[in-house]
């Protein structure tokens, strides 16, 4: 894959410190957009999270036993500073006392807007908070559009990205990673559906919604090639501008399936009466991958984040965060630093 236009220099420029508004993702077919989005995309683009209550109840009791807090008052799980780790933070990053973290706020329960429609919340930011606490830094969350985080991380506006980013061969050319969660995609359908999605044959002839330039789109395109090679009808891929539009299309029958981050599909299965999970696939198919905190290649931050994550794993705060959001089955026993040099071995 060619590298995106504009992602070349690795010199850090001074952070401008201004907030970023969420921009709705649009379906563009230009090569530059597709390449940039492919670097960025692990989850479906979208500025809002389907199933989020706005202006109504601020907690949702799900069938899986989780009570989701969607209010701006998160009362996050916190942990203590580790002075030894704080001393390892690269000087250029730690000198302002902040850890500036990007997120896209587009996928409940991972990263989404609270009921005030402006406060970013979710499991990704709770994990980022643990890292900031361990490093003795204030967490500074910046919401950005999905396709922009690679460029903004390159320019120095963001020091780390916590937004369900999966590690892949293209991204390790530009970024370093600290893994913190398993990476799966879920297929969801209407409650009445009888699909059991395990591979290419199971999507033949179906209408499947997917985010443009994402890992899940790459999976579907590969599966369609398999189908065509067998002489079978490929799936019809459908694209929507937001997660809310995607789920509306699914629930109304305009699409047969949606493929999205597995935690989001599980959330909807447990908080809605009309949808269910009908399949699960590793986000790195046909290989495996992990979700990881993402930082600029070679700037020294990822190894420190890895140590902070492992400290949070050891003290139990990491497990509490995942339990809080119903994500315990995606927990990792150990965080690892993944770079271009170690990518092949980090499975």
C-alpha positions in Angstrom: 0.0 0.0 0.0 1.3 3.4 -0.9 1.8 5.8 1.9 -0.7 8.8 2.2 0.2 12.0 0.6 1.6 14.4 3.2 2.7 11.7 5.7 6.4 12.0 5.2 8.4 14.1 7.6 8.7 12.9 11.1 9.7 16.2 12.7 7.5 17.2 15.5 6.0 20.6 15.2 4.7 22.5 18.3 1.3 21.4 19.3 -1.3 24.1 18.6 -3.5 23.1 21.5 -6.9 23.9 19.8 -9.9 21.5 20.1 -11.0 19.6 17.0 -14.6 19.2 16.1 -16.0 15.9 15.0 -16.5 15.8 11.3 -19.0 13.4 9.8 -17.3 10.7 7.7 -18.2 10.8 4.0 -17.8 8.2 1.3 -15.0 9.4 -1.0 -13.5 7.2 -3.7 -10.3 9.2 -4.3 -7.0 7.3 -3.9 -5.6 9.7 -1.3 -8.6 9.4 0.9 -8.8 5.7 0.7 -5.1 5.3 1.6 -5.3 7.7 4.6 -8.5 6.0 5.8 -6.9 2.6 5.4 -4.2 3.7 7.8 -6.7 5.1 10.2 -9.5 2.7 9.9 -10.2 -0.1 12.2 -13.7 0.8 13.2 -16.5 2.2 11.1 -16.3 6.0 10.6 -19.1 8.0 12.1 -19.6 11.0 14.2 -22.4 9.6 16.4 -23.0 6.3 18.0 -26.2 4.5 17.2 -28.0 3.5 20.4 -26.7 6.6 22.3 -29.5 8.3 24.2 -29.3 12.1 23.9 -31.3 14.2 26.3 -32.9 11.1 27.9 -31.8 8.5 30.4 -28.1 8.6 31.2 -27.6 5.0 32.1 -28.6 1.9 30.2 -29.1 -1.5 31.9 -28.1 -4.1 29.3 -29.1 -7.7 29.1 -25.5 -8.7 29.7 -25.6 -7.2 33.2 -23.6 -4.1 32.4 -25.1 -0.7 33.3 -23.7 1.7 30.8 -23.1 5.2 32.0 -23.6 7.6 29.1 -23.6 10.8 31.1 -20.8 13.5 31.0 -20.1 12.7 34.6 -18.1 9.5 34.1 -16.5 9.0 37.5 -13.8 7.2 35.8 -11.7 4.4 37.3 -8.4 6.0 38.3 -5.0 4.7 39.3 -1.9 6.1 41.0 1.1 7.7 39.4 4.2 5.6 39.0 7.1 7.9 39.5 9.6 5.7 37.8 7.4 5.6 34.7 6.7 9.3 34.8 10.5 9.9 34.7 10.6 7.9 31.4 8.2 10.1 29.5 10.1 11.8 26.6 10.8 15.4 27.5 9.1 16.8 24.4 5.9 15.0 25.4 5.9 15.5 29.1 7.1 19.1 29.4 3.5 20.6 29.3 2.2 18.1 31.9 -0.4 16.7 29.5 -0.9 13.5 27.4 -2.7 14.7 24.3 -4.9 11.9 23.1 -6.9 11.7 19.9 -10.2 9.8 19.6 -12.9 9.8 17.0 -15.9 9.5 19.3 -17.8 7.4 16.8 -18.3 3.9 18.2 -20.2 3.1 21.3 -19.1 1.8 23.9 -15.5 2.4 22.7 -15.4 6.1 22.1 -18.6 8.2 21.7 -20.3 11.3 22.9 -22.1 11.5 26.2 -25.7 12.5 26.5 -24.7 16.2 26.4 -23.6 15.6 22.7 -20.1 17.1 23.4 -18.2 15.1 26.1 -16.2 12.2 24.6 -16.5 9.1 26.8 -16.0 5.3 26.5 -13.6 2.5 27.2 -10.9 3.9 25.0 -10.7 7.1 27.0 -10.9 5.2 30.3 -7.8 3.2 29.3 -6.1 6.4 28.2 -6.9 7.9 31.6 -5.2 5.0 33.3 -2.1 5.6 31.2 -2.1 9.3 31.9 -2.5 8.6 35.6 0.4 6.2 35.6 2.6 8.7 33.8 1.6 11.6 36.1 0.1 13.6 33.2 -3.2 15.3 32.7 -5.4 13.6 30.1 -6.1 16.1 27.2 -8.7 14.5 24.9 -9.0 15.8 21.3 -11.8 14.6 19.1 -10.9 14.4 15.4 -12.4 13.1 12.2 -11.5 9.4 11.5 -9.3 10.0 8.5 -7.3 12.8 10.1 -5.6 11.2 13.0 -2.6 9.9 11.0 -1.8 13.4 9.7 -2.4 15.1 13.0 -0.2 12.5 14.9 2.5 13.1 12.3 2.3 16.9 12.8 2.5 16.6 16.6 -1.0 17.7 17.4 -1.7 14.3 19.0 0.8 12.4 21.1 -1.2 9.2 21.2 -4.4 7.8 19.6 -6.8 5.7 21.6 -9.6 5.0 19.1 -9.8 1.2 18.4 -6.8 1.4 16.0 -5.6 -2.0 14.9 -2.0 -2.8 14.2 -1.2 -3.6 10.6 1.7 -3.8 8.2 1.1 -0.4 6.7 0.7 1.5 10.0 3.9 0.2 11.6 5.8 2.1 8.8 4.7 5.3 10.4 3.6 4.6 14.0 4.6 2.6 17.1 2.0 0.8 19.1 1.2 -0.3 22.7 -1.4 -3.1 22.6 -4.2 -3.1 25.1 -7.2 -5.1 23.6 -8.1 -7.9 21.3 -9.3 -6.8 17.9 -12.5 -8.4 16.5 -15.2 -7.4 14.1 -18.8 -8.5 14.5 -21.5 -9.1 12.0 -24.9 -8.0 13.1 -28.4 -8.5 11.6 -32.0 -8.1 12.5 -33.3 -10.4 15.3 -35.3 -12.5 12.8 -32.3 -13.3 10.6 -30.9 -16.8 10.4 -27.4 -15.9 9.2 -24.3 -17.6 10.7 -21.3 -15.7 9.3 -18.0 -17.5 9.3 -16.5 -16.8 6.0 -17.0 -15.6 2.4 -19.6 -18.1 1.4 -21.9 -16.8 4.1 -22.2 -13.3 2.7 -22.8 -14.3 -1.0 -25.5 -12.1 -2.5 -26.2 -10.2 0.7 -26.2 -6.4 1.2 -23.6 -5.5 3.8 -22.9 -2.1 5.3 -19.3 -1.2 6.0 -17.1 1.9 6.6 -15.1 3.1 3.7 -11.3 2.5 3.9 -11.6 0.3 7.1 -10.1 -3.0 8.0 -13.5 -4.5 7.8 -13.9 -3.2 4.2 -10.6 -4.9 3.3 -12.0 -8.2 4.7 -15.2 -7.9 2.7 -13.4 -7.1 -0.5 -11.1 -10.1 -0.1 -14.2 -12.3 0.6 -15.9 -11.0 -2.5 -12.8 -12.0 -4.6 -13.1 -15.5 -3.1 -16.8 -15.6 -4.1 -16.1 -14.4 -7.6 -13.3 -16.9 -8.1 -15.9 -19.6 -7.1 -18.5 -18.3 -9.5 -20.7 -17.1 -6.7 -22.5 -13.8 -6.3 -20.4 -11.3 -4.3 -21.9 -9.3 -1.5 -23.1 -5.8 -2.3 -21.2 -3.3 0.0 -23.2 -0.3 1.1 -21.7 2.9 2.7 -23.4 5.4 5.0 -22.2 8.7 6.4 -22.6 7.8 10.1 -23.1 4.9 12.4 -26.6 6.1 13.1 -27.5 6.0 9.4 -25.9 2.5 9.1 -28.0 1.0 12.0 -31.2 2.6 10.7 -30.6 1.0 7.3 -30.0 -2.4 9.0 -33.0 -2.2 11.3 -35.3 -1.1 8.5 -34.2 -3.9 6.2 -32.3 -1.8 3.6 -29.2 -3.9 4.4 -28.9 -7.5 5.5 -25.8 -7.2 7.6 -23.5 -4.7 9.2 -19.9 -5.3 10.1 -18.5 -3.2 12.9 -16.2 -3.4 15.9 -17.3 -6.4 17.9 -17.8 -4.4 21.1 -20.3 -2.1 19.3 -22.3 -5.0 17.9 -22.4 -6.7 21.4 -23.6 -3.4 22.9 -26.4 -3.1 20.4 -27.4 -6.8 20.9 -27.7 -6.2 24.6 -29.4 -2.8 24.6 -31.8 -3.1 21.6 -34.6 -5.6 20.9 -34.2 -5.7 17.1 -30.6 -6.7 16.4 -28.3 -9.6 17.2 -24.7 -10.7 16.6 -24.5 -13.3 13.8 -20.7 -13.6 13.3 -17.2 -12.6 14.5 -13.9 -12.3 12.7 -10.5 -11.1 13.7 -9.9 -7.6 12.5 -6.6 -8.6 10.9 -8.1 -11.5 8.9 -6.6 -13.7 7.5 -4.0 -13.0 10.2 -4.6 -11.7 13.7 -4.1 -8.2 15.0 -4.6 -6.2 18.3 -6.0 -2.8 19.2 -3.2 -0.5 20.4 -2.4 3.0 21.5 -0.7 4.7 18.6 2.1 7.2 18.6 4.6 8.6 16.2 7.2 6.1 15.1 10.5 6.4 17.0 9.5 9.1 19.5 10.0 6.9 22.5 6.4 7.1 23.8 5.0 3.6 23.0 7.4 1.7 25.3 6.4 4.0 28.2 2.7 3.5 27.4 3.2 -0.2 27.3 4.8 -0.2 30.8 1.9 2.0 32.1 -0.6 -0.4 30.6 1.1 -3.4 32.2 1.2 -1.6 35.6 -2.6 -1.0 35.2 -3.0 -4.7 34.4 -1.1 -5.6 37.5 -3.0 -3.3 39.9 -6.4 -4.4 38.5 -7.6 -1.0 37.2 -7.4 -2.2 33.6 -9.7 -5.2 34.3 -12.2 -2.9 36.0 -12.3 -0.6 33.0 -13.1 -3.4 30.6 -15.6 -4.9 33.0 -17.3 -1.5 33.3 -17.9 -1.4 29.5 -18.7 -5.1 29.0 -15.4 -5.8 27.3 -13.7 -8.4 29.6 -13.5 -11.0 26.9 -11.2 -8.8 24.9 -8.7 -8.3 27.8 -5.0 -9.0 27.1 -2.8 -10.6 29.8 0.1 -8.4 28.8 0.6 -5.2 26.8 3.3 -5.3 24.2 5.2 -2.6 22.2 4.8 -3.2 18.5 7.1 -1.5 16.0 8.0 -2.1 12.4 10.9 -4.1 13.6 8.9 -6.4 15.9 5.6 -6.5 14.0 6.0 -10.0 12.6 6.7 -11.5 16.1 4.0 -9.5 18.0 1.1 -11.9 17.6 
